[in-house]
Amino acid sequence: MSTFAFDGRPIEVQPGDTVASALYRAGRRVFTRSFKYHRPRGLLCAAGRCPNCMVNVDGVPNVRACMTPAAEGMIVKHQNAWPSLETDVLSLSQHFDFLMPAGWYYKVFRSRAMWHMVESPIRAVAGLGEAPGVDDITGEYEHAWWHADVAVVGGGPSGMTAALDHASRGASVVLIDDQPSLGGHARYQTPAADVTGLRERLLGEADVRVLSRSYCFGLFEGNLLGVLQPNPHGKVNERLIHLRAGHVVVATGVYESPLVFENNDLPGVMLSTAVQRLIRLHSLKPGDTAVVAGSGPRAESVAADLKSAGVRVAAVVDPSAIRSASGTQGVTGVNTDTGSIPCDLLVLCGPLVPDAGLLSQAGAKLVWNETSGAFLPTDLPASVSAAGSVTGAALLAAGITRRDASKRCFVCVCNDVTTSDLHDGTSEGFDHIELLKRYTTTTMGPCQGKMCQLGAIGILAGLTGRTMGATGITTSRPPNPSVTLGALAGPRHHPVRRTPMHEEHETHGAVWLDMGDWKRPRYYRAGSAGETESVRAEYQAVRERVGLIDVSTLGKLILQGADAGKLLDKVYTHRFSDLKPGRVRYAVICDDSGVILDDGTIARVAEDRYFISTTTGNLEFVDQWLRWWLAGSGWDAWLTNMTSGLAAVNLAGPKAREVLAKLTDADLSRETFPYMACRETKVAGVPSLLLRIGFVGETGWEIHYPADEGANLWRALMEAGAEFEIRPFGVEAQRLLRLEKKHVIVGVDTDALSTPFDADMSWVARLDKPDFIGRAALVRASQAPPRESLVGFEMNDDTLPDDGAPVVIDGLPVGRVTSARFSPVRKRAIGMAWVPVDHAADGSEIDIRSGGRLVKASVRQAAFYDPEGERLRQ
Amino acid sequence: MSFQLRCPQCGPRSVYEFRFGGEVKQRPAPGAPEEDWFRYVHVKANRAGEQTEWWFHRSGCRQWIQAIRNTVNNEVKRTWLAGEDHE
C-alpha cells in the first residue's frame, strides 16, 4: 500500500483515492482554515468547486485536495493555519469580527498613519498559501497548440453523446473532462444511468480524443479554449493546451451550492453531491449520524445513499425550518424550528446551478428562470452550443433557508463574507450586484462565485425587493477554475543565438554580452587582466597593428531585381539607384516624421543586386519595413534575409591589408580597392563579399561569407595575423574605437525623436530626391534650426561621466550624455551628448553632472581621432 | 485578443502569428501641404467598426496583407495580399 505525508504523518492511500478522500478516510475532518476569521473548514463540495480543501502539494500552494490523485511520496502540507489546523492562533480574529465589517480597511483605519502602522502585519497574514520560490518547483510546464472540428467540455452522458454524434458525422473531436473517468453525475448518483456502453463506444472512436482529469479554464474569442492537462507525460507537471475548435459543445452540467444559515461553514456540513461522491467513488462512510436538509426526491435519494453506507439518518428537514448548526471544530447538531437534532454530518441539498461560465464567456446571456431556480443560458453564438443539464433542462428550484443577517451565516466561504456584510453593503448604497460584489468581495475568491453567487443575488433581491432576474448576475471571467502561474508561463526556455565562431571566442576567453537573443564577446580576458586592461590591449591592437571582430550578428539582407534601386531610393534617405556596382554607401532609414530608425551600409554587388546590412537589434524591423513599402507596389524587387546564413567579421588596423593579402588573390591596393568599395572574391578559399568600410576608423574590411565556414575563416585570419600580433576584439573595444571617430550608434546616441538634422548627420538627407520616406518632415527640419544637437565633447579634467549623465546649464538639466569613454588618444574622457543648439558650437563649455557634482567639458565638432579620415582611407 | 485571420497564402491562423501594422492610409503625394503630412503621420481615424488594416504574417509567409476588421468585435470580413484586387 502506498502512502503520502500530510504535515509529516503518513497517510494510507486506497486505489482511486484523491488526497482529500485518503485524508478523510484517515479521520481528518478539518482540511483548512478560512481566509479572514481562520475558522476550521472541512470538505464541502468534494468536486473542485469550493475553497475548503486547498493544500500545499510538493511546494505548489492552493492545490484542491479533492481533485488531486493521491500518489506515493507526495508531500502534502496544510496552509493558512499556525501552528496547526486544529489550533490556529489567528482564529482569535473571529472574536474581533465587529472590527472587520465589509470595507473595514476604510472604516477602521481612518488615518494614513494608522494604515502605515497596520499594513505590514495585515499583509503578513493576508492571502492564501505561500508562493513558492523560483527553484522550489521541480518538474516542467509545457504548452501545446491543438485544433479540432469540435471541442466538447464535460464528460457526462450529454457530453459523451454529443462527442459521439459529431464524430459519427466525420468531425475530429476533443472531449475535456475534469474527472478521472467519464460518466459525470452518473458515476455517483442513484439511480445511476448506465453509461458503460456510451463510455466504451466513445473510447473506441478513433476521431475522439479524450482528455480526462483536464479542465477548460476559459473560452476566448475565436473559439479558443484554454485547457489544463495535469501530468501529460514524464516530468511535466502541467500542460496548457491552446485548443482551437470550429464548434464548442458546453456540457458542463450543474454544480451544487450551499444553503445559508448560522454556522453553515462548520466541518461536517456538506453538500449532498459531496456525500454521494465520498460514498460511491471512494467507499467512505462520511459520518455516523446525519441530518439531511432538503425535500422531495433529491433528499430521499441522498438519505437512501447514506443508509446504504451505514450512516444513521436522524432526520430529513426542510431547509426553511433550519435555524443554525452547532459545534466548534465540527458540526454536533442542527437547530430547527421544532427543536435540536444531534448529528456529526449535515447534508445540504442546495440549489443546483448550471455551470454556464464558458457559455457566458462566449457571449450567451444568462436569464433567470423561476421554475428552475437558476439563471439559464440563452442567445448562444452559432459556433457554440450547450448540451445536458447546463441548459437547465429538468432543473427544479431547491428549497432555501431564511438567511437572516448574521456574522456567522457565511455566503462566501472563500473570503468569509456573511449575510451581515451583504446587509451592511446594501444599506450603505452598494445595492447593485456588481457593486456589492466589489465592496464585499463576495464571488471574488478562489471559487469564483460558484459557492456564493446565487446566495448573494438572493439576499440582495430580498433586501431591495427586486426579482432575481432584475437583480442580475455577476460576470464570469477566465481563468475559472484557477491556473498555476507555472502553466501560464510555460517552459523555462530562453532562446540563445550563437554566431558560427562562438567556440573560437570561448577559446580566446570571451566575456559575454547579451544583445537580444545573441551572445557577443564583450571583451576577451587577457591573461589575468581585468576588463579595463583587456579592452585597452584590444584597442591598441586595432590602432597599432590589426584586430578581428565577429560582426555576424549584423542584419544581412539581399535585395535583387530591376527595381531594387527604386525601393532603396524610396526607403533610405540617400540615393542608391546611382550607386555604381562595386561601391558601398552609408545608409539611414527615417520614418515619415523624419526620425532616424536604423543605419547600416548598402553595397551594390551587381547591377541588380544590393547587399544591405542593418544593426543587430533592428534586423526584424528593417526586414518588415522594406517588405511593407514593397507590398502592393508591383516592383521587381525581392528581399532575402541572409542573416543566419552568413558569418561576418571586420578585420581592421594598419596591418589589415597585409593580413588579408596572404589569404586572397584580389588586389587590395588603395587604388583598386579603395575605401567604400566592395568585391566578391575568395578569402582562404571561402567565397566572400568584402566591404571596405571602417566603423572603427582604421583600414579595414568587413568580410561576409557562408556561416558553415565561420570558424575556418576566423582561424585562417587569426593565423595569418599572428606575425602582427593580431587580437580578437569585442563590443566594448569597438564602442571606444568608434566613439573616437564620432560614429553614431542608432538607438544609443539617438532616440525616438532624433532626426538627421539634430544628430549632426544632415548630409545623409538627400532632399534633392523628389521623394523618400521622411522627406517632407526633413525638408521642414532643414528650414527650422533644431533645438538640440548631438555633439562630441571632451572633459576638461580627468572625470569619466556615466552614460546618461545630465548636461546642466544654469542649474537645469538641458541635455544628456549618450556615450562616454576614456580615450587613449586624447588621454581624457570623451563622449557624445545632446545639448541645446546654442551650446553646440566648437569649444562651448558645458557642465555635466557626475558623481553628484558638476564637471566641465568642451564641445568638439571634429572627430577625436583622425578627423580627416586619412587612416581610414589608407 | 485571440481571433483568427485568414492569410491569403497560409490559410486561417491565430492573430498571434501576425504583427499589426495599423490603419491603411493614403500617403500624401510629394509636395503635398504640411497639413496632409501631419494628418498622415499623426492622426488616426480609430474607427469603432469596420476598418481596413495592415497585418504582417510574421510567423508565417512574412508577407504584408490587408484586412477589413471590425474593431468592435474583431470579426475579420476579408483579407487579401496588398495590391491584389479584393472586391
Short mmCIF file of N, CA, C and O in Angstrom, two decimals, chain A residues 292-347:
data_model
loop_
_atom_site.label_atom_id
_atom_site.label_comp_id
_atom_site.label_asym_id
_atom_site.label_seq_id
_atom_site.Cartn_x
_atom_site.Cartn_y
_atom_site.Cartn_z
N VAL A 292 -30.42 15.38 6.92
CA VAL A 292 -30.46 15.84 5.53
C VAL A 292 -31.34 17.08 5.46
O VAL A 292 -32.50 17.05 5.88
N ALA A 293 -30.78 18.18 4.96
CA ALA A 293 -31.56 19.40 4.77
C ALA A 293 -32.01 19.43 3.32
O ALA A 293 -31.21 19.68 2.43
N GLY A 294 -33.28 19.12 3.10
CA GLY A 294 -33.78 19.08 1.74
C GLY A 294 -35.17 18.49 1.74
O GLY A 294 -35.72 18.17 2.80
N SER A 295 -35.74 18.38 0.55
CA SER A 295 -37.07 17.79 0.47
C SER A 295 -37.21 17.11 -0.88
O SER A 295 -36.39 17.33 -1.77
N GLY A 296 -38.23 16.29 -1.00
CA GLY A 296 -38.55 15.68 -2.27
C GLY A 296 -37.59 14.57 -2.66
O GLY A 296 -36.81 14.08 -1.83
N PRO A 297 -37.60 14.21 -3.94
CA PRO A 297 -36.83 13.05 -4.41
C PRO A 297 -35.33 13.17 -4.17
O PRO A 297 -34.68 12.17 -3.88
N ARG A 298 -34.77 14.41 -4.30
CA ARG A 298 -33.33 14.54 -4.09
C ARG A 298 -32.95 14.15 -2.68
O ARG A 298 -31.99 13.41 -2.46
N ALA A 299 -33.71 14.66 -1.69
CA ALA A 299 -33.42 14.36 -0.29
C ALA A 299 -33.59 12.86 -0.02
O ALA A 299 -32.78 12.24 0.68
N GLU A 300 -34.64 12.29 -0.61
CA GLU A 300 -34.88 10.85 -0.40
C GLU A 300 -33.73 10.02 -0.95
O GLU A 300 -33.27 9.07 -0.32
N SER A 301 -33.27 10.40 -2.12
CA SER A 301 -32.21 9.62 -2.75
C SER A 301 -30.91 9.72 -1.94
O SER A 301 -30.19 8.73 -1.75
N VAL A 302 -30.61 10.90 -1.42
CA VAL A 302 -29.39 11.05 -0.61
C VAL A 302 -29.52 10.27 0.70
O VAL A 302 -28.58 9.60 1.13
N ALA A 303 -30.71 10.34 1.29
CA ALA A 303 -30.94 9.59 2.53
C ALA A 303 -30.72 8.10 2.30
O ALA A 303 -30.10 7.41 3.12
N ALA A 304 -31.20 7.62 1.15
CA ALA A 304 -31.03 6.19 0.84
C ALA A 304 -29.55 5.86 0.67
O ALA A 304 -29.07 4.82 1.15
N ASP A 305 -28.81 6.77 0.00
CA ASP A 305 -27.38 6.53 -0.17
C ASP A 305 -26.66 6.48 1.18
O ASP A 305 -25.79 5.64 1.40
N LEU A 306 -27.04 7.39 2.07
CA LEU A 306 -26.41 7.43 3.39
C LEU A 306 -26.65 6.13 4.14
O LEU A 306 -25.74 5.55 4.74
N LYS A 307 -27.90 5.68 4.08
CA LYS A 307 -28.24 4.43 4.78
C LYS A 307 -27.44 3.27 4.21
O LYS A 307 -26.92 2.42 4.94
N SER A 308 -27.32 3.25 2.88
CA SER A 308 -26.58 2.13 2.27
C SER A 308 -25.12 2.14 2.69
O SER A 308 -24.46 1.11 2.67
N ALA A 309 -24.62 3.31 3.08
CA ALA A 309 -23.22 3.39 3.51
C ALA A 309 -23.09 3.15 5.01
O ALA A 309 -22.00 3.27 5.57
N GLY A 310 -24.21 2.88 5.68
CA GLY A 310 -24.15 2.59 7.11
C GLY A 310 -24.29 3.80 8.00
O GLY A 310 -23.98 3.76 9.19
N VAL A 311 -24.75 4.92 7.40
CA VAL A 311 -24.93 6.15 8.19
C VAL A 311 -26.37 6.18 8.70
O VAL A 311 -27.30 5.90 7.95
N ARG A 312 -26.54 6.51 9.98
CA ARG A 312 -27.89 6.63 10.52
C ARG A 312 -28.45 8.00 10.12
O ARG A 312 -27.78 9.02 10.33
N VAL A 313 -29.61 8.03 9.49
CA VAL A 313 -30.21 9.31 9.10
C VAL A 313 -31.19 9.71 10.19
O VAL A 313 -32.26 9.11 10.34
N ALA A 314 -30.81 10.70 10.97
CA ALA A 314 -31.62 11.09 12.12
C ALA A 314 -32.89 11.83 11.68
O ALA A 314 -33.94 11.69 12.32
N ALA A 315 -32.79 12.62 10.60
CA ALA A 315 -33.97 13.36 10.16
C ALA A 315 -33.74 13.91 8.77
O ALA A 315 -32.60 14.13 8.36
N VAL A 316 -34.83 14.14 8.05
CA VAL A 316 -34.80 14.91 6.81
C VAL A 316 -35.62 16.17 7.09
O VAL A 316 -36.79 16.09 7.44
N VAL A 317 -34.95 17.33 7.00
CA VAL A 317 -35.57 18.58 7.42
C VAL A 317 -35.71 19.52 6.23
O VAL A 317 -34.77 19.62 5.41
N ASP A 318 -36.84 20.18 6.11
CA ASP A 318 -36.99 21.17 5.04
C ASP A 318 -36.04 22.35 5.33
O ASP A 318 -35.98 22.83 6.46
N PRO A 319 -35.33 22.82 4.33
CA PRO A 319 -34.35 23.89 4.58
C PRO A 319 -34.96 25.12 5.27
O PRO A 319 -34.29 25.77 6.08
N SER A 320 -36.22 25.43 4.96
CA SER A 320 -36.81 26.63 5.54
C SER A 320 -36.97 26.52 7.05
O SER A 320 -37.14 27.53 7.75
N ALA A 321 -36.85 25.30 7.60
CA ALA A 321 -37.01 25.11 9.03
C ALA A 321 -35.69 25.19 9.79
O ALA A 321 -35.66 25.17 11.01
N ILE A 322 -34.59 25.29 9.04
CA ILE A 322 -33.27 25.26 9.70
C ILE A 322 -32.89 26.64 10.23
O ILE A 322 -33.03 27.65 9.54
N ARG A 323 -32.45 26.69 11.49
CA ARG A 323 -32.03 27.96 12.09
C ARG A 323 -30.52 28.06 12.16
O ARG A 323 -29.94 29.08 11.81
N SER A 324 -29.89 27.01 12.66
CA SER A 324 -28.43 27.06 12.79
C SER A 324 -27.86 25.66 12.98
O SER A 324 -28.60 24.72 13.27
N ALA A 325 -26.56 25.59 12.82
CA ALA A 325 -25.84 24.37 13.18
C ALA A 325 -25.05 24.68 14.45
O ALA A 325 -24.71 25.83 14.71
N SER A 326 -24.77 23.68 15.25
CA SER A 326 -23.97 23.92 16.45
C SER A 326 -22.68 23.11 16.38
O SER A 326 -22.58 22.14 15.63
N GLY A 327 -21.72 23.52 17.19
CA GLY A 327 -20.41 22.87 17.18
C GLY A 327 -19.32 23.92 17.09
O GLY A 327 -19.59 25.08 16.82
N THR A 328 -18.05 23.50 17.36
CA THR A 328 -16.93 24.43 17.23
C THR A 328 -15.92 23.92 16.20
O THR A 328 -15.65 24.57 15.19
N GLN A 329 -15.35 22.74 16.42
CA GLN A 329 -14.40 22.18 15.45
C GLN A 329 -15.13 21.41 14.35
O GLN A 329 -14.55 21.10 13.32
N GLY A 330 -16.41 21.05 14.61
CA GLY A 330 -17.19 20.32 13.64
C GLY A 330 -18.64 20.33 14.08
O GLY A 330 -18.95 20.71 15.23
N VAL A 331 -19.54 19.96 13.17
CA VAL A 331 -20.96 20.04 13.49
C VAL A 331 -21.32 18.97 14.54
O VAL A 331 -20.86 17.82 14.45
N THR A 332 -22.11 19.38 15.55
CA THR A 332 -22.56 18.42 16.56
C THR A 332 -24.08 18.34 16.61
O THR A 332 -24.64 17.48 17.28
N GLY A 333 -24.75 19.25 15.91
CA GLY A 333 -26.20 19.19 15.90
C GLY A 333 -26.80 20.28 15.03
O GLY A 333 -26.10 21.19 14.58
N VAL A 334 -28.11 20.15 14.79
CA VAL A 334 -28.84 21.11 13.97
C VAL A 334 -30.00 21.66 14.79
O VAL A 334 -30.72 20.89 15.43
N ASN A 335 -30.14 22.98 14.80
CA ASN A 335 -31.27 23.60 15.49
C ASN A 335 -32.33 23.98 14.47
O ASN A 335 -32.06 24.73 13.53
N THR A 336 -33.53 23.42 14.64
CA THR A 336 -34.61 23.70 13.70
C THR A 336 -35.73 24.41 14.43
O THR A 336 -35.68 24.59 15.66
N ASP A 337 -36.77 24.77 13.68
CA ASP A 337 -37.93 25.43 14.28
C ASP A 337 -38.56 24.55 15.35
O ASP A 337 -39.16 25.05 16.30
N THR A 338 -38.42 23.24 15.22
CA THR A 338 -39.11 22.33 16.14
C THR A 338 -38.19 21.70 17.16
O THR A 338 -38.61 20.88 17.95
N GLY A 339 -36.91 22.07 17.17
CA GLY A 339 -36.02 21.53 18.19
C GLY A 339 -34.66 21.19 17.64
O GLY A 339 -34.38 21.42 16.47
N SER A 340 -33.79 20.65 18.50
CA SER A 340 -32.42 20.35 18.11
C SER A 340 -32.25 18.86 17.83
O SER A 340 -32.83 18.03 18.53
N ILE A 341 -31.43 18.57 16.82
CA ILE A 341 -31.16 17.17 16.48
C ILE A 341 -29.64 16.97 16.49
O ILE A 341 -28.92 17.62 15.73
N PRO A 342 -29.11 16.12 17.35
CA PRO A 342 -27.67 15.86 17.35
C PRO A 342 -27.26 15.12 16.08
O PRO A 342 -28.00 14.26 15.60
N CYS A 343 -26.10 15.45 15.53
CA CYS A 343 -25.58 14.75 14.35
C CYS A 343 -24.12 15.11 14.18
O CYS A 343 -23.64 16.08 14.76
N ASP A 344 -23.36 14.31 13.38
CA ASP A 344 -22.00 14.69 13.04
C ASP A 344 -21.85 14.94 11.55
O ASP A 344 -20.75 15.11 11.03
N LEU A 345 -23.00 14.92 10.85
CA LEU A 345 -22.99 15.19 9.41
C LEU A 345 -24.29 15.89 9.05
O LEU A 345 -25.38 15.38 9.37
N LEU A 346 -24.17 17.07 8.44
CA LEU A 346 -25.37 17.79 8.00
C LEU A 346 -25.27 17.90 6.48
O LEU A 346 -24.36 18.55 5.95
N VAL A 347 -26.19 17.21 5.81
CA VAL A 347 -26.12 17.10 4.34
C VAL A 347 -27.06 18.12 3.72
O VAL A 347 -28.26 18.12 4.00
#
